[in-house]
Tab-separated table of C-alpha atoms in Angstrom:
chain	number	residue	atom	x	y	z
A	161	MET	CA	0.000	0.000	0.000
A	162	ASN	CA	1.411	3.384	-0.903
A	163	SER	CA	1.927	6.357	1.373
A	164	LEU	CA	-0.945	8.371	-0.131
A	165	ALA	CA	-3.505	5.645	0.613
A	166	ILE	CA	-2.108	5.142	4.125
A	167	GLY	CA	-2.321	8.865	4.840
A	168	ILE	CA	-5.920	9.035	3.638
A	169	ALA	CA	-6.903	5.950	5.665
A	170	VAL	CA	-5.286	7.224	8.879
A	171	THR	CA	-6.880	10.665	8.541
A	172	LEU	CA	-10.285	9.167	7.778
A	173	CYS	CA	-10.115	6.813	10.773
A	174	ALA	CA	-9.088	9.686	13.044
A	175	VAL	CA	-12.025	11.850	11.943
A	176	ILE	CA	-14.548	9.004	12.298
A	177	THR	CA	-13.145	8.190	15.749
A	178	LEU	CA	-13.625	11.809	16.827
A	179	ILE	CA	-17.227	11.728	15.604
A	180	TRP	CA	-18.010	8.637	17.697
A	181	ARG	CA	-16.142	9.927	20.753
A	182	HIS	CA	-18.153	13.117	20.576
A	183	HIS	CA	-21.351	11.081	20.295
A	184	HIS	CA	-20.548	8.892	23.314
A	185	SER	CA	-19.462	11.934	25.310
A	186	SER	CA	-22.763	13.640	24.519
A	187	GLN	CA	-24.701	10.555	25.581
A	188	LYS	CA	-22.684	10.258	28.790
A	189	HIS	CA	-23.470	13.824	29.825
A	190	GLY	CA	-27.109	13.555	28.869
A	191	VAL	CA	-26.824	15.769	25.798
A	192	THR	CA	-28.984	14.691	22.890
A	193	LEU	CA	-28.186	15.541	19.315
A	194	ILE	CA	-31.887	15.817	18.491
A	195	VAL	CA	-34.028	17.889	20.812
A	196	LYS	CA	-37.343	17.426	19.064
A	197	PRO	CA	-39.830	15.473	21.222
A	198	PHE	CA	-40.590	11.954	20.046
A	199	ASP	CA	-44.333	11.554	20.144
A	200	ASP	CA	-44.564	8.960	17.405
A	201	GLY	CA	-43.090	6.076	19.354
A	202	ILE	CA	-39.632	6.172	17.745
A	203	ASP	CA	-36.855	5.302	20.173
A	204	GLU	CA	-34.714	8.396	20.796
A	205	HIS	CA	-31.509	6.419	21.296
A	206	SER	CA	-31.897	4.649	17.966
A	207	VAL	CA	-32.296	7.991	16.207
A	208	ASN	CA	-29.336	9.527	18.010
A	209	ILE	CA	-27.026	6.671	17.066
A	210	LYS	CA	-28.022	7.072	13.445
A	211	VAL	CA	-26.435	10.530	13.350
A	212	PRO	CA	-22.780	9.459	13.802
A	213	THR	CA	-23.443	6.369	11.696
A	214	VAL	CA	-24.719	8.424	8.773
A	215	LEU	CA	-21.885	10.945	9.158
A	216	SER	CA	-19.307	8.145	9.144
A	217	VAL	CA	-20.804	6.474	6.076
A	218	VAL	CA	-21.064	9.761	4.162
A	219	LEU	CA	-17.492	10.736	5.047
A	220	PHE	CA	-16.118	7.326	4.060
A	221	THR	CA	-18.086	7.198	0.795
A	222	THR	CA	-17.154	10.750	-0.202
A	223	THR	CA	-13.462	10.126	0.475
A	224	LEU	CA	-13.524	6.888	-1.508
A	225	LEU	CA	-15.253	8.534	-4.481
A	226	ILE	CA	-12.741	11.404	-4.537
A	227	TYR	CA	-9.847	8.951	-4.368
A	228	VAL	CA	-11.239	6.875	-7.237
A	229	GLN	CA	-11.934	9.985	-9.312
A	230	LEU	CA	-8.418	11.380	-8.859
A	231	GLY	CA	-6.791	8.035	-9.543
A	232	HIS	CA	-4.976	5.544	-7.338
A	233	PHE	CA	-1.288	6.211	-6.988
A	234	ASN	CA	0.027	2.685	-6.639
A	235	GLY	CA	-0.539	1.671	-10.249
A	236	TRP	CA	1.832	4.362	-11.480
A	237	ASN	CA	4.368	4.343	-8.652
A	238	LYS	CA	6.546	1.832	-10.507
A	239	GLY	CA	7.892	4.035	-13.307
A	240	VAL	CA	11.454	3.234	-14.249
A	241	VAL	CA	12.455	6.806	-15.020
A	242	ASP	CA	10.433	8.710	-12.429
A	243	THR	CA	9.217	6.774	-9.389
A	244	ASN	CA	7.760	9.818	-7.616
A	245	ILE	CA	5.058	10.983	-9.993
A	246	ASP	CA	2.883	13.795	-8.742
A	247	TYR	CA	-0.576	12.492	-7.890
A	248	LEU	CA	-2.232	15.055	-10.174
A	249	ILE	CA	-0.192	13.749	-13.109
A	250	THR	CA	-1.125	10.224	-12.043
A	251	ALA	CA	-4.776	11.210	-12.089
A	252	GLU	CA	-4.352	12.672	-15.572
A	253	ILE	CA	-2.693	9.460	-16.786
A	254	ASN	CA	-5.521	7.392	-15.323
A	255	ARG	CA	-8.198	9.552	-16.919
A	256	ASN	CA	-6.504	9.441	-20.317
A	257	ALA	CA	-5.889	5.692	-20.070
A	258	LYS	CA	-9.556	5.154	-19.233
A	259	LYS	CA	-10.548	7.248	-22.242
A	260	VAL	CA	-8.287	5.194	-24.515
A	261	ASN	CA	-9.700	1.947	-23.117
A	262	GLU	CA	-13.190	3.188	-23.891
A	263	GLN	CA	-12.256	4.592	-27.318
A	264	PRO	CA	-9.087	2.823	-28.547
A	265	ASN	CA	-9.274	4.521	-31.957
A	266	ASN	CA	-9.619	8.035	-30.561
A	267	GLU	CA	-6.517	9.848	-31.838
A	268	ILE	CA	-6.895	12.797	-29.460
A	269	ALA	CA	-7.202	10.461	-26.474
A	270	LEU	CA	-4.067	8.569	-27.517
A	271	LEU	CA	-2.137	11.810	-28.001
A	272	ASN	CA	-3.223	13.074	-24.573
A	273	LEU	CA	-2.215	9.772	-22.983
A	274	ALA	CA	1.214	9.833	-24.634
A	275	GLN	CA	1.765	13.415	-23.465
A	276	SER	CA	0.678	12.628	-19.908
A	277	TYR	CA	3.111	9.700	-19.854
A	278	VAL	CA	5.864	12.152	-20.801
A	279	ASP	CA	4.761	14.520	-18.026
A	280	GLY	CA	5.007	11.617	-15.583
A	281	GLY	CA	8.429	10.520	-16.810
A	282	LEU	CA	7.049	7.244	-18.194
A	283	TYR	CA	8.845	7.545	-21.508
A	284	SER	CA	8.692	3.887	-22.556
A	285	GLU	CA	4.910	3.915	-22.190
A	286	SER	CA	4.810	7.177	-24.115
A	287	VAL	CA	6.782	5.699	-27.024
A	288	GLN	CA	4.452	2.697	-27.152
A	289	THR	CA	1.421	4.989	-27.178
A	290	PHE	CA	2.890	7.108	-29.979
A	291	ASP	CA	3.435	3.909	-31.984
A	292	THR	CA	-0.214	2.984	-31.489
A	293	LEU	CA	-1.258	6.471	-32.543
A	294	LEU	CA	0.895	6.367	-35.687
A	295	LYS	CA	-0.832	3.157	-36.757
A	296	LEU	CA	-4.038	5.189	-36.879
A	297	THR	CA	-2.717	8.446	-38.322
A	298	GLY	CA	-0.070	7.124	-40.679
A	299	ASP	CA	3.095	9.173	-41.122
A	300	ASP	CA	2.626	12.416	-39.203
A	301	ALA	CA	5.750	14.554	-38.812
A	302	ASN	CA	4.690	16.158	-35.524
A	303	ILE	CA	3.789	12.865	-33.861
A	304	ILE	CA	7.002	11.241	-35.097
A	305	GLY	CA	8.957	14.197	-33.694
A	306	MET	CA	7.254	13.807	-30.315
A	307	LYS	CA	8.045	10.103	-30.379
A	308	ALA	CA	11.725	10.907	-31.010
A	309	ASN	CA	11.766	13.165	-27.943
A	310	ALA	CA	10.203	10.455	-25.774
A	311	MET	CA	12.788	7.953	-27.037
A	312	TYR	CA	15.611	10.401	-26.279
A	313	TYR	CA	14.602	10.861	-22.642
A	314	ARG	CA	13.762	7.178	-22.280
A	315	ASP	CA	17.375	6.442	-23.251
A	316	ASN	CA	18.760	8.939	-20.723
A	317	ARG	CA	19.520	11.613	-23.323
A	318	GLU	CA	21.541	9.319	-25.529
A	319	MET	CA	21.208	9.965	-29.263
A	320	SER	CA	21.069	6.441	-30.664
A	321	LEU	CA	20.833	5.282	-34.267
A	322	ASP	CA	17.165	4.423	-33.742
A	323	ILE	CA	16.432	7.984	-32.659
A	324	ASP	CA	18.421	9.375	-35.592
A	325	LEU	CA	16.274	7.316	-37.956
A	326	VAL	CA	13.034	8.509	-36.347
A	327	ILE	CA	14.172	12.141	-36.581
A	328	ALA	CA	15.189	11.658	-40.212
A	329	ARG	CA	11.737	10.233	-40.906
A	330	ALA	CA	10.050	13.274	-39.348
A	331	LEU	CA	12.250	15.781	-41.188
A	332	ALA	CA	11.704	13.970	-44.483
A	333	LEU	CA	8.006	14.706	-44.044
A	334	ASP	CA	8.522	18.263	-42.791
A	335	GLU	CA	11.905	19.959	-43.014
A	336	TYR	CA	10.974	22.345	-40.202
A	337	GLU	CA	9.267	19.889	-37.854
A	338	PRO	CA	9.818	21.708	-34.523
A	339	GLN	CA	10.056	18.777	-32.107
A	340	SER	CA	12.849	17.157	-34.105
A	341	ARG	CA	14.745	20.411	-34.672
A	342	LEU	CA	14.508	21.364	-31.003
A	343	LEU	CA	15.694	17.916	-29.971
A	344	LEU	CA	18.720	18.129	-32.274
A	345	ALA	CA	19.501	21.627	-30.994
A	346	THR	CA	19.152	20.608	-27.348
A	347	HIS	CA	21.362	17.551	-27.740
A	348	ALA	CA	24.011	19.530	-29.624
A	349	TYR	CA	24.018	22.273	-26.986
A	350	LEU	CA	24.317	19.793	-24.105
A	351	SER	CA	27.149	18.073	-25.969
A	352	GLY	CA	29.040	21.347	-26.350
A	353	GLU	CA	28.422	21.484	-30.105
A	354	PHE	CA	27.139	25.039	-30.023
A	355	GLU	CA	27.525	25.685	-33.756
A	356	LYS	CA	25.282	22.721	-34.566
A	357	ALA	CA	22.749	23.881	-31.984
A	358	ILE	CA	22.634	27.349	-33.555
A	359	GLU	CA	22.154	25.800	-36.984
A	360	GLN	CA	19.092	23.881	-35.793
A	361	TRP	CA	17.593	26.901	-34.039
A	362	GLN	CA	18.100	29.054	-37.123
A	363	LYS	CA	16.236	26.455	-39.170
A	364	LEU	CA	13.277	26.906	-36.859
A	365	LEU	CA	13.455	30.687	-37.200
A	366	GLU	CA	13.285	30.268	-40.976
A	367	SER	CA	10.143	28.182	-40.721
A	368	LYS	CA	6.548	29.358	-40.808
A	369	GLN	CA	5.643	27.299	-37.742
A	370	PRO	CA	3.181	29.345	-35.636
A	371	ASN	CA	3.926	27.456	-32.415
A	372	VAL	CA	7.651	28.245	-32.367
A	373	ASN	CA	8.753	30.494	-29.505
A	374	ARG	CA	11.038	32.765	-31.497
A	375	ALA	CA	12.021	34.931	-28.538
A	376	ALA	CA	13.198	31.886	-26.590
A	377	ILE	CA	15.108	30.575	-29.611
A	378	ASN	CA	16.845	33.920	-30.121
A	379	ASN	CA	17.886	33.909	-26.463
A	380	ALA	CA	19.194	30.363	-26.833
A	381	ILE	CA	21.233	31.395	-29.874
A	382	LEU	CA	22.729	34.307	-27.920
A	383	ARG	CA	23.723	31.968	-25.091
A	384	ALA	CA	25.308	29.537	-27.538
A	385	GLU	CA	27.218	32.358	-29.249
A	386	GLN	CA	28.470	33.509	-25.841
A	387	LYS	CA	29.640	29.966	-25.119
A	388	ILE	CA	31.546	29.941	-28.412
A	389	ALA	CA	33.120	33.323	-27.625
A	390	ASN	CA	34.145	32.206	-24.137
A	391	ARG	CA	35.664	29.040	-25.533
A	392	SER	CA	37.655	31.038	-28.095
A	393	VAL	CA	38.990	33.352	-25.389
A	394	ALA	CA	39.973	30.409	-23.204
A	395	ALA	CA	41.737	28.723	-26.123
A	396	SER	CA	43.755	31.851	-26.932
A	397	GLU	CA	45.081	32.267	-23.405
């Protein structure tokens, strides 16, 4: 049992215990929870005991429904890459997975599930979901680019031949596919290949892609150029 479930169970038990202690204390001191006279023959004690019983049942049921709606944590607490997934991300994964189970050919649902896997650090599951999605959509440059990114982080930021082939496939469909270009730029920058990173970013600036953050790319280019300048100064000393 995971820590989230234990915490909920302990808190729930504590609250229910307080409700019953308050009830017994009230009975002990002669305080009734219902002051209306009972002229219809109903036993007052039986009515009074129903109050904490109903409160306990309502509290337990409400807590259980909220927990089920948000998603249980344990099923996703075994991720290889990220074993401490935020419970809100877990809930999002569960909701998207449920949607895909109900509508396995829903492309939007599959895309949302793949993205939520990425958010949760479950990159292998994300790659598998992108593969399923591509079987429905056929060759789609954007989806292939997103798959390449998931593969890259799944492999601990190693640029393998398989990833190179996936990127080449995306760029063959769309020369300016942003996910692939950004991945190439990021990997080059992290590898100290600042010239290659700038080349990829400039390709994106040349494109007509509306979802490209040009201000951020320009800042990245400036940082890379500064790195090149600093390296040149260090080499000349």
